[in-house]
Amino acid sequence: MIAGKKAGIVSTGRALPVVRLTNFDLEHMVETSDEWITTRSGIKERRIISGDETNSGLSEIAARIALEKAGLKPEEIDILIVATVTADQLLPSSACLVQAKLNAHRAAAFDLAAGCTGFLYGLTVGQQFIETGAAKNILLIGVDTLSPIVDWTDRNTCVLFGDGAGAVVLQRVEEGRGILASKMYSDGTKAELLDIPAGGSKRPTTVRTLEERAHYIRMNGPEIFKFAVKIMVESTTNVLELCGKKPADLDFIVPHQANVRIINAACKRLGLSDSQVLVNIQRYGNMSSATIPVVLDEALEEGKIKQGDLLTLVSFGAGLTWGAAVLNW
Ligand code: ACO
């Protein structure tokens, strides 16, 4: 019996597509170079779904690994949250498809759309169910398969994104451990900085929307860059303050992996050293909701994160949305 009332991440898993698309491959697709992409973003390669790989399929693989590590059977999951903006279909949710694949027959299942902040939003939502006692076992998956909605003729966006999935199991943990504080934010007045104009109920698919290439991601990169550095600093500082901590107390910051220059600029302002920052963007690019759980899973596997470490997770994304959480691992 666990004495504490805090929610925490008790296990992690990840799944990445087989196909690697390198910067050198992109040189043959758009007018770009490995040198430009590496120096402007830090990305060297990304994974792209192919064959029968899907959003729900990657989710299932990542979920089974996390469940196995937690010693949990699918039928013990109370709530299954899939943080994504790229479900297999518009209807039903990816969560219901994953629920069926896992045969998690006791679980309520829903998708959560908060752009690249989806995993952090899902963490905070799941935390509430655990801490109130309404749920015992939550499976949270951060997954995005952006490659089908990226315009492969637009060098401003296509070099930045990749596909992948990360899963975590949330449960009550011992006193003093788990999620110490979390905070979610949004500003819908900046929605146009990153959107897909057509394919929804306002502009359903027509020959014209297809001709306009309006079903692909459109992004104002420089504006998001400035916004991202600012909110990463502010939200990290704020969430640490909520639990009486400072950036210097952190063992690790686990930032959303959108651009290594965003990460470096924010971490410099927070006074963090390179050894406090977890980065894997060079191998995967921006996988939206999957970035944070995949970085976490890799760092745990490499033995970097240890019990008792103080972490801040921080993310930003379309919406605009952003959020941060402090965890005592
Ligand atoms: N290869 C070569 N040149 C390029 C490429 C490319 N792939 N892409 C853009 N350029 C060109 C531009 O056209 C521009 O040329 P111009 O001056 O002749 O017009 C030039 O490079 C400089 O472009 P900038 O936009 O000034 O470059 P910047 O330093 O801002 O880097 C980038 C661009 C990488 C997009 C950056 O702004 C960025 O990362 N922004 C944040 C994006 C982001 O985080 N998006 C996702 C957030 S939410 C989520 O995660 C879903």
GROMACS .gro file of C-alpha atoms and ligand atoms in nm:
model
  380
    1MET     CA    1   0.000   0.000   0.000
    2ILE     CA    2   0.148   0.336  -0.102
    3ALA     CA    3   0.124   0.604   0.165
    4GLY     CA    4   0.151   0.911  -0.060
    5LYS     CA    5  -0.125   1.086  -0.248
    6LYS     CA    6   0.091   1.229  -0.526
    7ALA     CA    7   0.072   1.099  -0.881
    8GLY     CA    8   0.394   0.994  -1.050
    9ILE     CA    9   0.530   0.828  -1.361
   10VAL     CA   10   0.610   0.467  -1.267
   11SER     CA   11   0.720   0.338  -1.608
   12THR     CA   12   0.793   0.448  -1.964
   13GLY     CA   13   0.813   0.303  -2.317
   14ARG     CA   14   0.873   0.426  -2.671
   15ALA     CA   15   0.816   0.327  -3.032
   16LEU     CA   16   0.980   0.481  -3.336
   17PRO     CA   17   0.920   0.415  -3.706
   18VAL     CA   18   1.180   0.207  -3.890
   19VAL     CA   19   1.255   0.451  -4.175
   20ARG     CA   20   1.517   0.721  -4.108
   21LEU     CA   21   1.502   1.033  -4.323
   22THR     CA   22   1.836   1.216  -4.305
   23ASN     CA   23   1.918   1.576  -4.389
   24PHE     CA   24   2.106   1.440  -4.690
   25ASP     CA   25   1.784   1.271  -4.810
   26LEU     CA   26   1.605   1.608  -4.774
   27GLU     CA   27   1.869   1.776  -4.991
   28HIS     CA   28   1.718   1.575  -5.279
   29MET     CA   29   1.360   1.677  -5.193
   30VAL     CA   30   1.373   2.056  -5.131
   31GLU     CA   31   1.631   2.334  -5.168
   32THR     CA   32   1.811   2.283  -4.837
   33SER     CA   33   2.135   2.148  -4.694
   34ASP     CA   34   2.252   1.933  -4.405
   35GLU     CA   35   2.457   2.234  -4.292
   36TRP     CA   36   2.150   2.468  -4.282
   37ILE     CA   37   1.925   2.221  -4.100
   38THR     CA   38   2.195   2.123  -3.848
   39THR     CA   39   2.300   2.478  -3.761
   40ARG     CA   40   1.944   2.626  -3.760
   41SER     CA   41   1.767   2.341  -3.575
   42GLY     CA   42   2.012   2.079  -3.441
   43ILE     CA   43   1.831   1.802  -3.635
   44LYS     CA   44   2.033   1.543  -3.830
   45GLU     CA   45   1.760   1.286  -3.904
   46ARG     CA   46   1.400   1.200  -3.820
   47ARG     CA   47   1.181   0.887  -3.835
   48ILE     CA   48   0.893   0.862  -4.080
   49ILE     CA   49   0.608   0.609  -4.077
   50SER     CA   50   0.591   0.366  -4.369
   51GLY     CA   51   0.410   0.045  -4.464
   52ASP     CA   52   0.150  -0.044  -4.200
   53GLU     CA   53   0.295   0.183  -3.926
   54THR     CA   54   0.026   0.410  -3.778
   55ASN     CA   55  -0.037   0.646  -3.488
   56SER     CA   56  -0.236   0.379  -3.300
   57GLY     CA   57   0.015   0.108  -3.391
   58LEU     CA   58   0.316   0.299  -3.254
   59SER     CA   59   0.105   0.383  -2.948
   60GLU     CA   60   0.029   0.015  -2.887
   61ILE     CA   61   0.399  -0.080  -2.900
   62ALA     CA   62   0.507   0.200  -2.664
   63ALA     CA   63   0.214   0.122  -2.431
   64ARG     CA   64   0.292  -0.251  -2.408
   65ILE     CA   65   0.651  -0.172  -2.305
   66ALA     CA   66   0.540   0.076  -2.036
   67LEU     CA   67   0.272  -0.166  -1.906
   68GLU     CA   68   0.519  -0.454  -1.889
   69LYS     CA   69   0.770  -0.242  -1.692
   70ALA     CA   70   0.491  -0.140  -1.449
   71GLY     CA   71   0.383  -0.504  -1.410
   72LEU     CA   72   0.035  -0.405  -1.522
   73LYS     CA   73  -0.212  -0.592  -1.742
   74PRO     CA   74  -0.412  -0.392  -2.003
   75GLU     CA   75  -0.736  -0.476  -1.819
   76GLU     CA   76  -0.605  -0.297  -1.509
   77ILE     CA   77  -0.595   0.043  -1.689
   78ASP     CA   78  -0.869   0.276  -1.563
   79ILE     CA   79  -0.811   0.561  -1.809
   80LEU     CA   80  -0.624   0.566  -2.140
   81ILE     CA   81  -0.527   0.913  -2.263
   82VAL     CA   82  -0.372   0.960  -2.606
   83ALA     CA   83  -0.218   1.306  -2.648
   84THR     CA   84  -0.210   1.361  -3.024
   85VAL     CA   85  -0.317   1.582  -3.313
   86THR     CA   86  -0.265   1.313  -3.577
   87ALA     CA   87  -0.507   1.031  -3.494
   88ASP     CA   88  -0.539   0.754  -3.755
   89GLN     CA   89  -0.881   0.893  -3.853
   90LEU     CA   90  -1.094   1.198  -3.767
   91LEU     CA   91  -1.336   0.958  -3.598
   92PRO     CA   92  -1.305   0.765  -3.371
   93SER     CA   93  -1.029   0.878  -3.137
   94SER     CA   94  -0.686   0.717  -3.152
   95ALA     CA   95  -0.737   0.627  -2.784
   96CYS     CA   96  -1.031   0.399  -2.871
   97LEU     CA   97  -0.827   0.225  -3.141
   98VAL     CA   98  -0.542   0.172  -2.891
   99GLN     CA   99  -0.789   0.052  -2.627
  100ALA     CA  100  -0.910  -0.214  -2.871
  101LYS     CA  101  -0.556  -0.317  -2.972
  102LEU     CA  102  -0.456  -0.359  -2.607
  103ASN     CA  103  -0.791  -0.510  -2.506
  104ALA     CA  104  -0.795  -0.263  -2.217
  105HIS     CA  105  -1.163  -0.336  -2.169
  106ARG     CA  106  -1.206  -0.155  -1.835
  107ALA     CA  107  -1.052   0.171  -1.957
  108ALA     CA  108  -1.221   0.498  -2.048
  109ALA     CA  109  -1.035   0.624  -2.354
  110PHE     CA  110  -1.001   0.969  -2.505
  111ASP     CA  111  -0.769   1.182  -2.716
  112LEU     CA  112  -0.631   1.509  -2.591
  113ALA     CA  113  -0.536   1.774  -2.848
  114ALA     CA  114  -0.300   2.045  -2.725
  115GLY     CA  115  -0.046   2.049  -3.009
  116CYS     CA  116   0.304   1.967  -2.895
  117THR     CA  117   0.201   2.036  -2.533
  118GLY     CA  118  -0.033   1.735  -2.543
  119PHE     CA  119   0.185   1.514  -2.323
  120LEU     CA  120   0.216   1.781  -2.051
  121TYR     CA  121  -0.158   1.853  -2.063
  122GLY     CA  122  -0.223   1.477  -2.039
  123LEU     CA  123   0.012   1.447  -1.744
  124THR     CA  124  -0.173   1.720  -1.555
  125VAL     CA  125  -0.516   1.576  -1.643
  126GLY     CA  126  -0.409   1.226  -1.539
  127GLN     CA  127  -0.258   1.362  -1.218
  128GLN     CA  128  -0.601   1.491  -1.110
  129PHE     CA  129  -0.771   1.151  -1.147
  130ILE     CA  130  -0.493   0.978  -0.951
  131GLU     CA  131  -0.474   1.234  -0.671
  132THR     CA  132  -0.850   1.242  -0.617
  133GLY     CA  133  -0.856   0.863  -0.610
  134ALA     CA  134  -1.093   0.846  -0.908
  135ALA     CA  135  -0.841   0.629  -1.097
  136LYS     CA  136  -0.559   0.399  -0.991
  137ASN     CA  137  -0.382   0.322  -1.318
  138ILE     CA  138  -0.358   0.565  -1.607
  139LEU     CA  139  -0.189   0.496  -1.938
  140LEU     CA  140  -0.078   0.822  -2.102
  141ILE     CA  141   0.060   0.811  -2.455
  142GLY     CA  142   0.223   1.106  -2.632
  143VAL     CA  143   0.220   1.024  -3.002
  144ASP     CA  144   0.228   1.208  -3.331
  145THR     CA  145   0.264   1.099  -3.691
  146LEU     CA  146   0.318   1.436  -3.856
  147SER     CA  147   0.481   1.316  -4.179
  148PRO     CA  148   0.146   1.274  -4.365
  149ILE     CA  149   0.044   1.633  -4.279
  150VAL     CA  150   0.379   1.799  -4.351
  151ASP     CA  151   0.413   1.973  -4.687
  152TRP     CA  152   0.717   1.801  -4.836
  153THR     CA  153   0.756   2.089  -5.084
  154ASP     CA  154   0.787   2.352  -4.804
  155ARG     CA  155   1.146   2.369  -4.677
  156ASN     CA  156   1.037   2.601  -4.392
  157THR     CA  157   0.852   2.317  -4.219
  158CYS     CA  158   0.931   1.976  -4.367
  159VAL     CA  159   1.285   1.960  -4.229
  160LEU     CA  160   1.170   2.003  -3.868
  161PHE     CA  161   0.921   1.726  -3.794
  162GLY     CA  162   0.926   1.350  -3.732
  163ASP     CA  163   0.702   1.064  -3.613
  164GLY     CA  164   0.710   0.867  -3.286
  165ALA     CA  165   0.534   0.758  -2.967
  166GLY     CA  166   0.614   0.755  -2.596
  167ALA     CA  167   0.399   0.602  -2.322
  168VAL     CA  168   0.395   0.631  -1.943
  169VAL     CA  169   0.198   0.469  -1.662
  170LEU     CA  170   0.074   0.704  -1.389
  171GLN     CA  171  -0.001   0.579  -1.039
  172ARG     CA  172   0.013   0.701  -0.680
  173VAL     CA  173   0.371   0.711  -0.556
  174GLU     CA  174   0.549   0.737  -0.219
  175GLU     CA  175   0.526   1.059  -0.017
  176GLY     CA  176   0.766   1.326  -0.146
  177ARG     CA  177   0.795   1.173  -0.493
  178GLY     CA  178   0.602   1.215  -0.820
  179ILE     CA  179   0.453   1.533  -0.966
  180LEU     CA  180   0.524   1.816  -0.720
  181ALA     CA  181   0.361   2.088  -0.931
  182SER     CA  182   0.221   2.135  -1.281
  183LYS     CA  183   0.068   2.418  -1.478
  184MET     CA  184  -0.104   2.445  -1.818
  185TYR     CA  185  -0.141   2.764  -2.026
  186SER     CA  186  -0.297   2.871  -2.359
  187ASP     CA  187  -0.333   3.173  -2.589
  188GLY     CA  188  -0.577   3.108  -2.874
  189THR     CA  189  -0.528   3.459  -3.012
  190LYS     CA  190  -0.203   3.326  -3.163
  191ALA     CA  191  -0.370   3.022  -3.325
  192GLU     CA  192  -0.265   3.125  -3.675
  193LEU     CA  193   0.106   3.095  -3.597
  194LEU     CA  194   0.079   2.718  -3.646
  195ASP     CA  195  -0.225   2.559  -3.806
  196ILE     CA  196  -0.376   2.341  -4.075
  197PRO     CA  197  -0.634   2.561  -4.249
  198ALA     CA  198  -0.856   2.296  -4.413
  199GLY     CA  199  -0.996   1.950  -4.347
  200GLY     CA  200  -1.198   2.047  -4.041
  201SER     CA  201  -1.567   2.140  -4.023
  202LYS     CA  202  -1.505   2.506  -4.118
  203ARG     CA  203  -1.326   2.425  -4.446
  204PRO     CA  204  -1.401   2.064  -4.537
  205THR     CA  205  -1.195   1.899  -4.809
  206THR     CA  206  -1.273   2.022  -5.160
  207VAL     CA  207  -1.080   2.022  -5.487
  208ARG     CA  208  -0.993   2.385  -5.409
  209THR     CA  209  -0.849   2.312  -5.060
  210LEU     CA  210  -0.641   2.036  -5.215
  211GLU     CA  211  -0.514   2.268  -5.488
  212GLU     CA  212  -0.426   2.529  -5.224
  213ARG     CA  213  -0.231   2.265  -5.026
  214ALA     CA  214  -0.440   2.379  -4.729
  215HIS     CA  215  -0.431   2.038  -4.556
  216TYR     CA  216  -0.068   2.076  -4.453
  217ILE     CA  217   0.096   2.240  -4.150
  218ARG     CA  218   0.160   2.613  -4.189
  219MET     CA  219   0.392   2.781  -3.945
  220ASN     CA  220   0.541   3.119  -3.863
  221GLY     CA  221   0.875   2.983  -3.740
  222PRO     CA  222   1.046   3.303  -3.622
  223GLU     CA  223   0.741   3.417  -3.416
  224ILE     CA  224   0.709   3.074  -3.250
  225PHE     CA  225   1.082   3.079  -3.182
  226LYS     CA  226   1.059   3.406  -2.982
  227PHE     CA  227   0.744   3.295  -2.800
  228ALA     CA  228   0.894   2.954  -2.715
  229VAL     CA  229   1.212   3.088  -2.554
  230LYS     CA  230   1.010   3.336  -2.343
  231ILE     CA  231   0.749   3.090  -2.215
  232MET     CA  232   1.002   2.813  -2.149
  233VAL     CA  233   1.188   3.046  -1.913
  234GLU     CA  234   0.871   3.185  -1.750
  235SER     CA  235   0.683   2.861  -1.706
  236THR     CA  236   0.988   2.672  -1.577
  237THR     CA  237   1.057   2.946  -1.321
  238ASN     CA  238   0.688   2.964  -1.219
  239VAL     CA  239   0.633   2.592  -1.174
  240LEU     CA  240   0.956   2.558  -0.974
  241GLU     CA  241   0.844   2.846  -0.750
  242LEU     CA  242   0.517   2.660  -0.679
  243CYS     CA  243   0.722   2.395  -0.498
  244GLY     CA  244   0.981   2.630  -0.347
  245LYS     CA  245   1.261   2.539  -0.592
  246LYS     CA  246   1.495   2.724  -0.827
  247PRO     CA  247   1.644   2.626  -1.166
  248ALA     CA  248   1.977   2.563  -0.990
  249ASP     CA  249   1.808   2.285  -0.786
  250LEU     CA  250   1.726   2.086  -1.102
  251ASP     CA  251   1.904   1.765  -1.193
  252PHE     CA  252   1.746   1.777  -1.538
  253ILE     CA  253   1.521   1.988  -1.755
  254VAL     CA  254   1.329   1.780  -2.010
  255PRO     CA  255   1.226   2.029  -2.280
  256HIS     CA  256   1.005   1.984  -2.584
  257GLN     CA  257   1.241   1.908  -2.874
  258ALA     CA  258   1.146   2.161  -3.145
  259ASN     CA  259   1.477   2.336  -3.211
  260VAL     CA  260   1.806   2.300  -3.024
  261ARG     CA  261   1.856   2.678  -3.048
  262ILE     CA  262   1.526   2.733  -2.860
  263ILE     CA  263   1.639   2.486  -2.593
  264ASN     CA  264   1.986   2.643  -2.564
  265ALA     CA  265   1.856   3.001  -2.547
  266ALA     CA  266   1.600   2.916  -2.277
  267CYS     CA  267   1.843   2.709  -2.072
  268LYS     CA  268   2.107   2.982  -2.088
  269ARG     CA  269   1.856   3.235  -1.949
  270LEU     CA  270   1.763   2.988  -1.674
  271GLY     CA  271   2.134   2.954  -1.586
  272LEU     CA  272   2.137   2.580  -1.660
  273SER     CA  273   2.448   2.392  -1.775
  274ASP     CA  274   2.451   2.151  -2.071
  275SER     CA  275   2.468   1.854  -1.833
  276GLN     CA  276   2.127   1.952  -1.687
  277VAL     CA  277   1.949   1.942  -2.026
  278LEU     CA  278   1.817   1.627  -2.196
  279VAL     CA  279   1.829   1.650  -2.577
  280ASN     CA  280   1.769   1.392  -2.852
  281ILE     CA  281   1.639   1.619  -3.130
  282GLN     CA  282   1.938   1.534  -3.351
  283ARG     CA  283   1.796   1.182  -3.403
  284TYR     CA  284   1.420   1.243  -3.417
  285GLY     CA  285   1.335   1.607  -3.497
  286ASN     CA  286   1.013   1.748  -3.352
  287MET     CA  287   0.774   1.457  -3.279
  288SER     CA  288   0.517   1.689  -3.117
  289SER     CA  289   0.349   1.516  -2.819
  290ALA     CA  290   0.599   1.229  -2.832
  291THR     CA  291   0.917   1.429  -2.767
  292ILE     CA  292   0.910   1.442  -2.387
  293PRO     CA  293   0.811   1.080  -2.312
  294VAL     CA  294   1.069   0.954  -2.565
  295VAL     CA  295   1.350   1.168  -2.415
  296LEU     CA  296   1.248   1.047  -2.069
  297ASP     CA  297   1.244   0.682  -2.173
  298GLU     CA  298   1.589   0.705  -2.335
  299ALA     CA  299   1.742   0.891  -2.039
  300LEU     CA  300   1.606   0.629  -1.798
  301GLU     CA  301   1.740   0.348  -2.016
  302GLU     CA  302   2.084   0.514  -2.025
  303GLY     CA  303   2.077   0.542  -1.644
  304LYS     CA  304   2.096   0.923  -1.655
  305ILE     CA  305   1.781   0.985  -1.449
  306LYS     CA  306   1.795   0.829  -1.104
  307GLN     CA  307   1.550   0.795  -0.817
  308GLY     CA  308   1.526   1.121  -0.622
  309ASP     CA  309   1.630   1.342  -0.917
  310LEU     CA  310   1.445   1.673  -0.955
  311LEU     CA  311   1.312   1.727  -1.311
  312THR     CA  312   1.118   1.997  -1.490
  313LEU     CA  313   0.929   1.899  -1.804
  314VAL     CA  314   0.839   2.197  -2.023
  315SER     CA  315   0.666   2.222  -2.358
  316PHE     CA  316   0.492   2.454  -2.607
  317GLY     CA  317   0.290   2.400  -2.921
  318ALA     CA  318   0.006   2.483  -3.155
  319GLY     CA  319  -0.290   2.660  -2.999
  320LEU     CA  320  -0.082   2.822  -2.872
  321THR     CA  321  -0.046   2.603  -2.566
  322TRP     CA  322   0.234   2.558  -2.317
  323GLY     CA  323   0.293   2.396  -1.982
  324ALA     CA  324   0.546   2.273  -1.729
  325ALA     CA  325   0.567   2.021  -1.446
  326VAL     CA  326   0.814   1.950  -1.166
  327LEU     CA  327   0.876   1.587  -1.073
  328ASN     CA  328   1.076   1.424  -0.799
  329TRP     CA  329   1.169   1.100  -0.973
  330ACO     N1  330   1.686   2.518  -4.585
  330ACO     C1  331   1.746   2.629  -4.629
  330ACO     N2  332   1.697   2.752  -4.608
  330ACO     C2  333   1.581   2.762  -4.539
  330ACO     C3  334   1.514   2.649  -4.491
  330ACO     C4  335   1.571   2.523  -4.517
  330ACO     N3  336   1.513   2.409  -4.474
  330ACO     N4  337   1.405   2.688  -4.427
  330ACO     C5  338   1.402   2.822  -4.433
  330ACO     N5  339   1.509   2.867  -4.501
  330ACO     C6  340   1.546   3.003  -4.534
  330ACO     C7  341   1.430   3.097  -4.526
  330ACO     O1  342   1.355   3.095  -4.644
  330ACO     C8  343   1.499   3.230  -4.506
  330ACO     O2  344   1.545   3.274  -4.630
  330ACO     P1  345   1.526   3.427  -4.673
  330ACO     O3  346   1.600   3.506  -4.570
  330ACO     O4  347   1.587   3.431  -4.809
  330ACO     O5  348   1.378   3.449  -4.672
  330ACO     C9  349   1.623   3.192  -4.425
  330ACO     O6  350   1.638   3.051  -4.439
  330ACO    C10  351   1.617   3.229  -4.279
  330ACO     O7  352   1.497   3.187  -4.226
  330ACO     P2  353   1.459   3.225  -4.080
  330ACO     O8  354   1.316   3.194  -4.067
  330ACO     O9  355   1.509   3.362  -4.044
  330ACO    O10  356   1.547   3.123  -3.995
  330ACO     P3  357   1.537   3.096  -3.842
  330ACO    O11  358   1.668   3.121  -3.784
  330ACO    O12  359   1.421   3.162  -3.777
  330ACO    O13  360   1.509   2.939  -3.839
  330ACO    C11  361   1.329   2.791  -3.798
  330ACO    C12  362   1.390   2.890  -3.895
  330ACO    C13  363   1.424   2.672  -3.787
  330ACO    C14  364   1.196   2.748  -3.855
  330ACO    C15  365   1.309   2.857  -3.659
  330ACO    O14  366   1.245   2.982  -3.675
  330ACO    C16  367   1.233   2.771  -3.565
  330ACO    O15  368   1.271   2.662  -3.527
  330ACO     N6  369   1.117   2.821  -3.515
  330ACO    C17  370   1.036   2.752  -3.421
  330ACO    C18  371   0.960   2.646  -3.492
  330ACO    C19  372   0.889   2.554  -3.394
  330ACO    O16  373   0.932   2.536  -3.283
  330ACO     N7  374   0.780   2.497  -3.443
  330ACO    C20  375   0.703   2.404  -3.374
  330ACO    C21  376   0.647   2.461  -3.248
  330ACO     S1  377   0.508   2.385  -3.191
  330ACO    C22  378   0.526   2.231  -3.224
  330ACO    O17  379   0.622   2.179  -3.175
  330ACO    C23  380   0.426   2.166  -3.316
   0.00000   0.00000   0.00000
